């Protein structure tokens, strides 16, 4: 028996096509469409302590359980910057993975209710508007409204964000 006759696993047939996970091209964003980003993210004490200390935020309201117990909410609050980062991060694979050029900025950021250890953050994004870039051919500006809710449906964060994204490459348009 020679090498070519050796038994072994059958060679798989080439797939009919391959799909690479990516965000949306500029043309695929539709104003008014709402994206629900799943799964949610249950926030732990470790998440909050690590994020707060990594970002040099020694706020007792995030770190000191005894002190926080005497405050109006009666417990530590999840760092709002962690909430915002997680809210936006949850949208990446569905909206901007590999298609974003730059995060242009945030406006209208609000935290109408607290997020606590053990809460689950559910993120959603609505496309507010879009326009082609006047100064950057092949790119467009998309405005996104992000909303974060806890497991009870209470809004715990919201932010409007502008991003610069690539237009669909010519090889994908058939041009």
Coordinates of C-alpha atoms in Angstrom, one line a residue:
X1 CA 0.0 0.0 0.0
X2 CA 1.5 3.4 -1.0
X3 CA 0.7 6.8 0.4
X4 CA -2.0 7.5 -2.1
X5 CA -3.8 4.3 -1.2
X6 CA -3.7 4.8 2.6
X7 CA -7.1 4.9 4.2
X8 CA -8.0 8.1 5.9
X9 CA -10.7 10.6 6.3
X10 CA -12.6 11.6 3.2
X11 CA -11.7 15.0 1.8
X12 CA -14.6 17.3 2.3
X13 CA -16.2 18.8 -0.7
X14 CA -15.7 22.5 -1.2
X15 CA -18.6 24.5 0.2
X16 CA -21.0 26.0 -2.3
X17 CA -20.1 29.4 -0.8
X18 CA -18.6 30.8 2.3
X19 CA -20.0 33.6 4.5
X20 CA -17.7 35.8 6.6
X21 CA -19.4 37.5 9.5
X22 CA -19.3 41.3 9.0
X23 CA -21.2 44.4 9.8
X24 CA -23.3 46.3 7.4
X25 CA -22.1 48.3 4.4
X26 CA -23.4 51.9 4.2
X27 CA -26.0 50.9 1.7
X28 CA -27.5 48.2 4.0
X29 CA -28.3 50.6 6.8
X30 CA -32.0 51.5 6.7
X31 CA -33.3 54.4 8.7
X32 CA -36.0 53.3 11.1
X33 CA -34.8 49.7 11.4
X34 CA -34.3 48.4 14.9
X35 CA -31.7 45.7 15.7
X36 CA -32.0 43.6 18.8
X37 CA -28.5 42.5 19.9
X38 CA -28.6 39.1 21.6
X39 CA -27.6 37.5 23.9
X40 CA -27.9 39.9 26.7
X41 CA -24.9 40.4 29.1
X42 CA -25.4 39.7 32.8
X43 CA -23.1 42.0 34.7
X44 CA -21.0 40.7 37.6
X45 CA -19.3 42.3 40.5
X46 CA -16.0 41.4 39.0
X47 CA -16.9 43.2 35.7
X48 CA -17.7 46.3 37.7
X49 CA -14.7 46.3 40.0
X50 CA -12.2 45.4 37.1
X51 CA -13.6 48.1 34.8
X52 CA -13.6 50.7 37.5
X53 CA -10.1 50.0 38.6
X54 CA -8.7 49.6 35.0
X55 CA -10.1 53.0 34.2
X56 CA -8.8 54.6 37.4
X57 CA -12.2 55.4 38.7
X58 CA -12.1 54.9 42.5
X59 CA -15.8 56.0 43.0
X60 CA -17.1 54.4 46.2
X61 CA -20.5 54.1 44.6
X62 CA -18.9 51.3 42.4
X63 CA -16.5 49.8 44.8
X64 CA -17.5 50.1 48.4
X65 CA -20.4 47.8 49.3
X66 CA -20.8 49.1 52.9
X67 CA -20.8 52.8 51.9
X68 CA -23.1 52.2 49.0
X69 CA -25.6 50.4 51.2
X70 CA -26.2 53.7 53.0
X71 CA -26.8 55.6 49.8
X72 CA -30.1 56.2 48.0
X73 CA -30.0 53.0 45.9
X74 CA -28.9 50.8 48.8
X75 CA -26.2 49.0 46.8
X76 CA -23.3 49.6 44.4
X77 CA -24.1 50.8 40.9
X78 CA -22.5 49.4 37.8
X79 CA -20.1 52.0 36.4
X80 CA -22.0 53.9 33.7
X81 CA -19.1 53.9 31.4
X82 CA -19.1 50.1 31.5
X83 CA -22.8 50.2 30.7
X84 CA -22.2 52.5 27.7
X85 CA -19.2 50.4 26.5
X86 CA -21.2 47.2 26.7
X87 CA -24.2 48.7 25.1
X88 CA -22.2 49.8 22.1
X89 CA -20.0 46.7 22.1
X90 CA -23.1 44.4 21.8
X91 CA -23.9 46.1 18.5
X92 CA -20.5 45.5 16.8
X93 CA -20.9 42.1 15.3
X94 CA -24.3 42.9 13.8
X95 CA -23.7 46.4 12.6
X96 CA -20.1 47.5 12.2
X97 CA -17.7 44.6 12.4
X98 CA -15.1 45.1 9.6
X99 CA -17.1 47.9 7.9
X100 CA -16.5 50.8 10.3
X101 CA -13.9 53.4 9.4
X102 CA -14.2 55.5 12.6
X103 CA -16.4 56.2 15.6
X104 CA -17.2 59.9 15.1
X105 CA -18.8 60.7 18.4
X106 CA -21.6 60.4 20.9
X107 CA -24.4 62.8 21.9
X108 CA -27.5 62.6 24.0
X109 CA -25.9 60.1 26.4
X110 CA -28.2 59.4 29.4
X111 CA -28.5 56.8 32.2
X112 CA -32.2 57.1 33.3
X113 CA -32.0 54.1 35.7
X114 CA -29.2 52.3 37.4
X115 CA -27.7 48.9 36.5
X116 CA -26.8 46.7 39.4
X117 CA -24.6 43.6 39.8
X118 CA -26.6 40.6 38.6
X119 CA -28.7 42.6 36.1
X120 CA -28.7 41.6 32.5
X121 CA -28.2 44.3 29.9
X122 CA -30.1 43.9 26.7
X123 CA -29.0 46.2 23.8
X124 CA -30.9 47.5 20.8
X125 CA -30.0 49.9 18.1
X126 CA -32.2 51.9 15.7
X127 CA -30.8 53.5 12.6
X128 CA -31.7 57.2 12.9
X129 CA -30.3 58.5 9.6
X130 CA -27.5 58.2 7.1
X131 CA -25.8 60.2 4.4
X132 CA -22.9 59.8 2.1
X133 CA -19.7 61.6 3.2
X134 CA -19.1 64.8 1.2
X135 CA -15.3 64.6 1.9
X136 CA -14.6 60.8 1.9
X137 CA -15.7 59.0 -1.3
X138 CA -16.8 55.5 -0.8
X139 CA -17.9 56.1 2.8
X140 CA -21.0 57.3 4.6
X141 CA -22.1 58.6 8.0
X142 CA -24.7 56.7 9.9
X143 CA -26.4 57.9 13.1
X144 CA -27.4 55.2 15.5
X145 CA -29.6 55.4 18.5
X146 CA -28.5 52.8 21.1
X147 CA -30.8 51.8 24.0
X148 CA -29.9 49.5 26.9
X149 CA -32.6 47.8 29.0
X150 CA -32.3 45.6 32.1
X151 CA -34.1 42.2 32.4
X152 CA -37.2 44.1 33.6
X153 CA -37.3 46.2 30.4
X154 CA -36.3 49.4 32.2
X155 CA -34.1 51.7 30.1
X156 CA -30.8 52.0 31.9
X157 CA -28.8 53.7 29.1
X158 CA -29.3 55.5 25.8
X159 CA -26.9 57.2 23.4
X160 CA -26.9 58.7 19.9
X161 CA -23.7 57.7 18.0
X162 CA -22.3 58.7 14.6
X163 CA -20.1 56.3 12.7
X164 CA -18.2 56.5 9.4
X165 CA -18.7 53.3 7.5
X166 CA -17.5 51.9 4.2
X167 CA -19.8 51.7 1.2
X168 CA -20.1 48.3 -0.4
X169 CA -17.0 47.4 -2.3
X170 CA -17.3 47.3 -6.1
X171 CA -16.5 43.6 -6.3
X172 CA -19.6 42.9 -4.2
X173 CA -21.9 45.2 -6.3
X174 CA -20.9 43.5 -9.6
X175 CA -19.9 46.9 -11.0

